[in-house]
Amino acid sequence: MIIDKLENLPKYVNDRDILQIVKEYINKEKGEYTINEKTILKRVYSTTKLSDVAKIESHKFHTDIQIPLTGNELYYIYDRENVSEYTEYDVEKDVVFYKKIGKKKCSVWVNIGEFILLNSNEIHQPQIALRNIATIEKIVLKVDERI
């Protein structure tokens, strides 16, 4: 997991044009866009949730890079021994969901102007409201690690 200022994103991603790509899609409509053979960009609106409702997830082959555009978002990170799978792995969506059986490893607050990079198999719980439930806008980059 990496949290940093958005301007530093190219330090962590092989695609040196990544900041330009993000800037091009900031004002696009909600949707999913294929950037290249290994990167999908999702422009999403989501509602933050109480931690007991927000889904815990991980991916086998994709790194998640989440960039808040409006509002801030709290993430919980878990060690594998503190969760148990409650869904089968979805090959098409590259996701498995978990239920909490122990304590979270840490909490991370991601602000506008920052990003969080979650490598495959890092178990995370996004969309957590810290104080009030709110609608937020963000960009989610899904980078296929196999390519």
Tab-separated table of C-alpha atoms in Angstrom:
chain	number	residue	atom	x	y	z
A	1	MET	CA	0.000	0.000	0.000
A	2	ILE	CA	1.237	3.446	-0.909
A	3	ILE	CA	-0.352	6.794	-0.100
A	4	ASP	CA	1.154	9.887	-1.626
A	5	LYS	CA	0.408	13.146	-3.384
A	6	LEU	CA	-1.112	12.716	-6.839
A	7	GLU	CA	1.818	14.534	-8.454
A	8	ASN	CA	4.086	11.680	-7.311
A	9	LEU	CA	2.027	8.900	-8.924
A	10	PRO	CA	4.485	8.413	-11.857
A	11	LYS	CA	7.148	7.331	-9.340
A	12	TYR	CA	5.119	4.199	-8.593
A	13	VAL	CA	3.615	3.278	-11.979
A	14	ASN	CA	5.475	2.167	-15.106
A	15	ASP	CA	3.287	4.348	-17.314
A	16	ARG	CA	4.973	7.763	-17.198
A	17	ASP	CA	1.950	9.380	-18.865
A	18	ILE	CA	-0.324	8.349	-16.004
A	19	LEU	CA	-0.833	11.880	-14.640
A	20	GLN	CA	-1.803	13.172	-18.073
A	21	ILE	CA	-4.245	10.278	-18.432
A	22	VAL	CA	-5.825	11.048	-15.055
A	23	LYS	CA	-6.133	14.751	-15.936
A	24	GLU	CA	-7.846	13.901	-19.239
A	25	TYR	CA	-10.495	11.823	-17.466
A	26	ILE	CA	-11.217	14.052	-14.462
A	27	ASN	CA	-14.088	15.783	-16.259
A	28	LYS	CA	-15.396	12.767	-18.160
A	29	GLU	CA	-18.759	11.230	-17.452
A	30	LYS	CA	-19.129	8.388	-14.993
A	31	GLY	CA	-18.067	5.175	-16.694
A	32	GLU	CA	-15.344	2.711	-17.501
A	33	TYR	CA	-12.622	3.502	-20.041
A	34	THR	CA	-9.903	1.250	-21.437
A	35	ILE	CA	-6.656	3.208	-21.418
A	36	ASN	CA	-4.391	0.496	-22.841
A	37	GLU	CA	-4.030	-3.293	-22.746
A	38	LYS	CA	-3.180	-3.275	-19.041
A	39	THR	CA	-5.068	-0.297	-17.585
A	40	ILE	CA	-8.758	0.387	-17.089
A	41	LEU	CA	-9.917	3.708	-15.680
A	42	LYS	CA	-13.234	3.966	-13.854
A	43	ARG	CA	-14.786	7.358	-13.167
A	44	VAL	CA	-17.182	6.612	-10.318
A	45	TYR	CA	-19.551	8.164	-7.858
A	46	SER	CA	-19.903	6.216	-4.651
A	47	THR	CA	-21.467	6.673	-1.269
A	48	THR	CA	-19.347	6.276	1.819
A	49	LYS	CA	-20.683	3.779	4.312
A	50	LEU	CA	-20.414	2.813	7.931
A	51	SER	CA	-17.557	0.353	8.408
A	52	ASP	CA	-19.908	-2.526	9.246
A	53	VAL	CA	-21.568	-2.131	5.814
A	54	ALA	CA	-18.600	-1.319	3.533
A	55	LYS	CA	-17.254	-4.369	1.679
A	56	ILE	CA	-13.839	-5.854	2.383
A	57	GLU	CA	-12.100	-6.987	-0.820
A	58	SER	CA	-8.921	-7.953	-2.603
A	59	HIS	CA	-7.833	-8.666	-6.159
A	60	LYS	CA	-5.550	-11.368	-7.552
A	61	PHE	CA	-4.194	-9.680	-10.654
A	62	HIS	CA	-4.947	-5.958	-10.480
A	63	THR	CA	-3.394	-3.105	-8.588
A	64	ASP	CA	-6.010	-0.563	-7.503
A	65	ILE	CA	-5.085	3.101	-7.645
A	66	GLN	CA	-7.861	5.200	-6.127
A	67	ILE	CA	-7.901	8.973	-6.491
A	68	PRO	CA	-10.570	11.021	-4.695
A	69	LEU	CA	-11.900	13.979	-6.696
A	70	THR	CA	-14.544	15.207	-4.251
A	71	GLY	CA	-14.714	14.317	-0.605
A	72	ASN	CA	-12.314	12.224	1.405
A	73	GLU	CA	-12.375	8.512	2.015
A	74	LEU	CA	-11.305	6.256	4.848
A	75	TYR	CA	-9.810	2.816	4.111
A	76	TYR	CA	-9.241	-0.076	6.468
A	77	ILE	CA	-6.455	-2.540	5.702
A	78	TYR	CA	-6.549	-6.145	6.953
A	79	ASP	CA	-4.131	-9.021	7.376
A	80	ARG	CA	-5.374	-12.268	5.845
A	81	GLU	CA	-5.706	-13.991	9.241
A	82	ASN	CA	-8.255	-11.363	10.340
A	83	VAL	CA	-10.730	-11.991	7.509
A	84	SER	CA	-12.441	-14.978	5.927
A	85	GLU	CA	-13.696	-15.253	2.364
A	86	TYR	CA	-17.449	-15.100	2.023
A	87	THR	CA	-17.630	-15.142	-1.762
A	88	GLU	CA	-15.912	-17.224	-4.392
A	89	TYR	CA	-13.281	-15.454	-6.421
A	90	ASP	CA	-14.959	-13.687	-9.375
A	91	VAL	CA	-12.582	-14.231	-12.311
A	92	GLU	CA	-14.326	-11.720	-14.576
A	93	LYS	CA	-14.221	-8.888	-12.012
A	94	ASP	CA	-10.982	-10.043	-10.327
A	95	VAL	CA	-12.398	-9.676	-6.829
A	96	VAL	CA	-13.077	-11.703	-3.727
A	97	PHE	CA	-15.028	-10.375	-0.738
A	98	TYR	CA	-14.385	-11.085	2.926
A	99	LYS	CA	-15.988	-10.808	6.313
A	100	LYS	CA	-14.071	-9.495	9.274
A	101	ILE	CA	-13.116	-12.039	11.947
A	102	GLY	CA	-10.434	-9.981	13.709
A	103	LYS	CA	-9.091	-6.472	13.993
A	104	LYS	CA	-8.031	-4.271	11.117
A	105	LYS	CA	-4.317	-3.722	10.615
A	106	CYS	CA	-4.611	0.028	10.093
A	107	SER	CA	-6.834	2.897	8.989
A	108	VAL	CA	-5.857	5.252	6.182
A	109	TRP	CA	-7.465	8.595	5.313
A	110	VAL	CA	-7.067	9.630	1.652
A	111	ASN	CA	-7.664	13.276	0.814
A	112	ILE	CA	-8.283	15.184	-2.403
A	113	GLY	CA	-4.937	15.636	-4.147
A	114	GLU	CA	-3.672	12.255	-2.939
A	115	PHE	CA	-3.955	8.659	-4.101
A	116	ILE	CA	-3.838	5.219	-2.543
A	117	LEU	CA	-2.172	2.369	-4.401
A	118	LEU	CA	-3.228	-1.109	-3.291
A	119	ASN	CA	-1.309	-4.008	-4.780
A	120	SER	CA	-3.037	-7.241	-5.677
A	121	ASN	CA	-3.836	-9.399	-2.665
A	122	GLU	CA	-3.801	-6.423	-0.272
A	123	ILE	CA	-7.059	-6.767	1.606
A	124	HIS	CA	-8.779	-3.419	1.857
A	125	GLN	CA	-12.107	-1.879	2.789
A	126	PRO	CA	-12.790	1.324	0.846
A	127	GLN	CA	-15.692	3.769	1.018
A	128	ILE	CA	-15.774	4.159	4.784
A	129	ALA	CA	-17.336	7.327	6.160
A	130	LEU	CA	-15.391	8.949	8.956
A	131	ARG	CA	-18.122	11.259	10.221
A	132	ASN	CA	-21.037	11.629	7.811
A	133	ILE	CA	-22.137	9.423	4.954
A	134	ALA	CA	-21.538	11.320	1.712
A	135	THR	CA	-21.421	10.892	-2.045
A	136	ILE	CA	-17.904	11.135	-3.364
A	137	GLU	CA	-16.391	11.148	-6.834
A	138	LYS	CA	-13.183	9.327	-7.607
A	139	ILE	CA	-11.076	7.771	-10.293
A	140	VAL	CA	-10.112	4.134	-9.908
A	141	LEU	CA	-7.308	2.786	-12.058
A	142	LYS	CA	-7.143	-0.996	-12.414
A	143	VAL	CA	-3.664	-1.988	-13.567
A	144	ASP	CA	-3.206	-5.602	-14.665
A	145	GLU	CA	-0.008	-6.934	-13.108
A	146	ARG	CA	0.185	-9.868	-15.551
A	147	ILE	CA	1.011	-7.661	-18.548
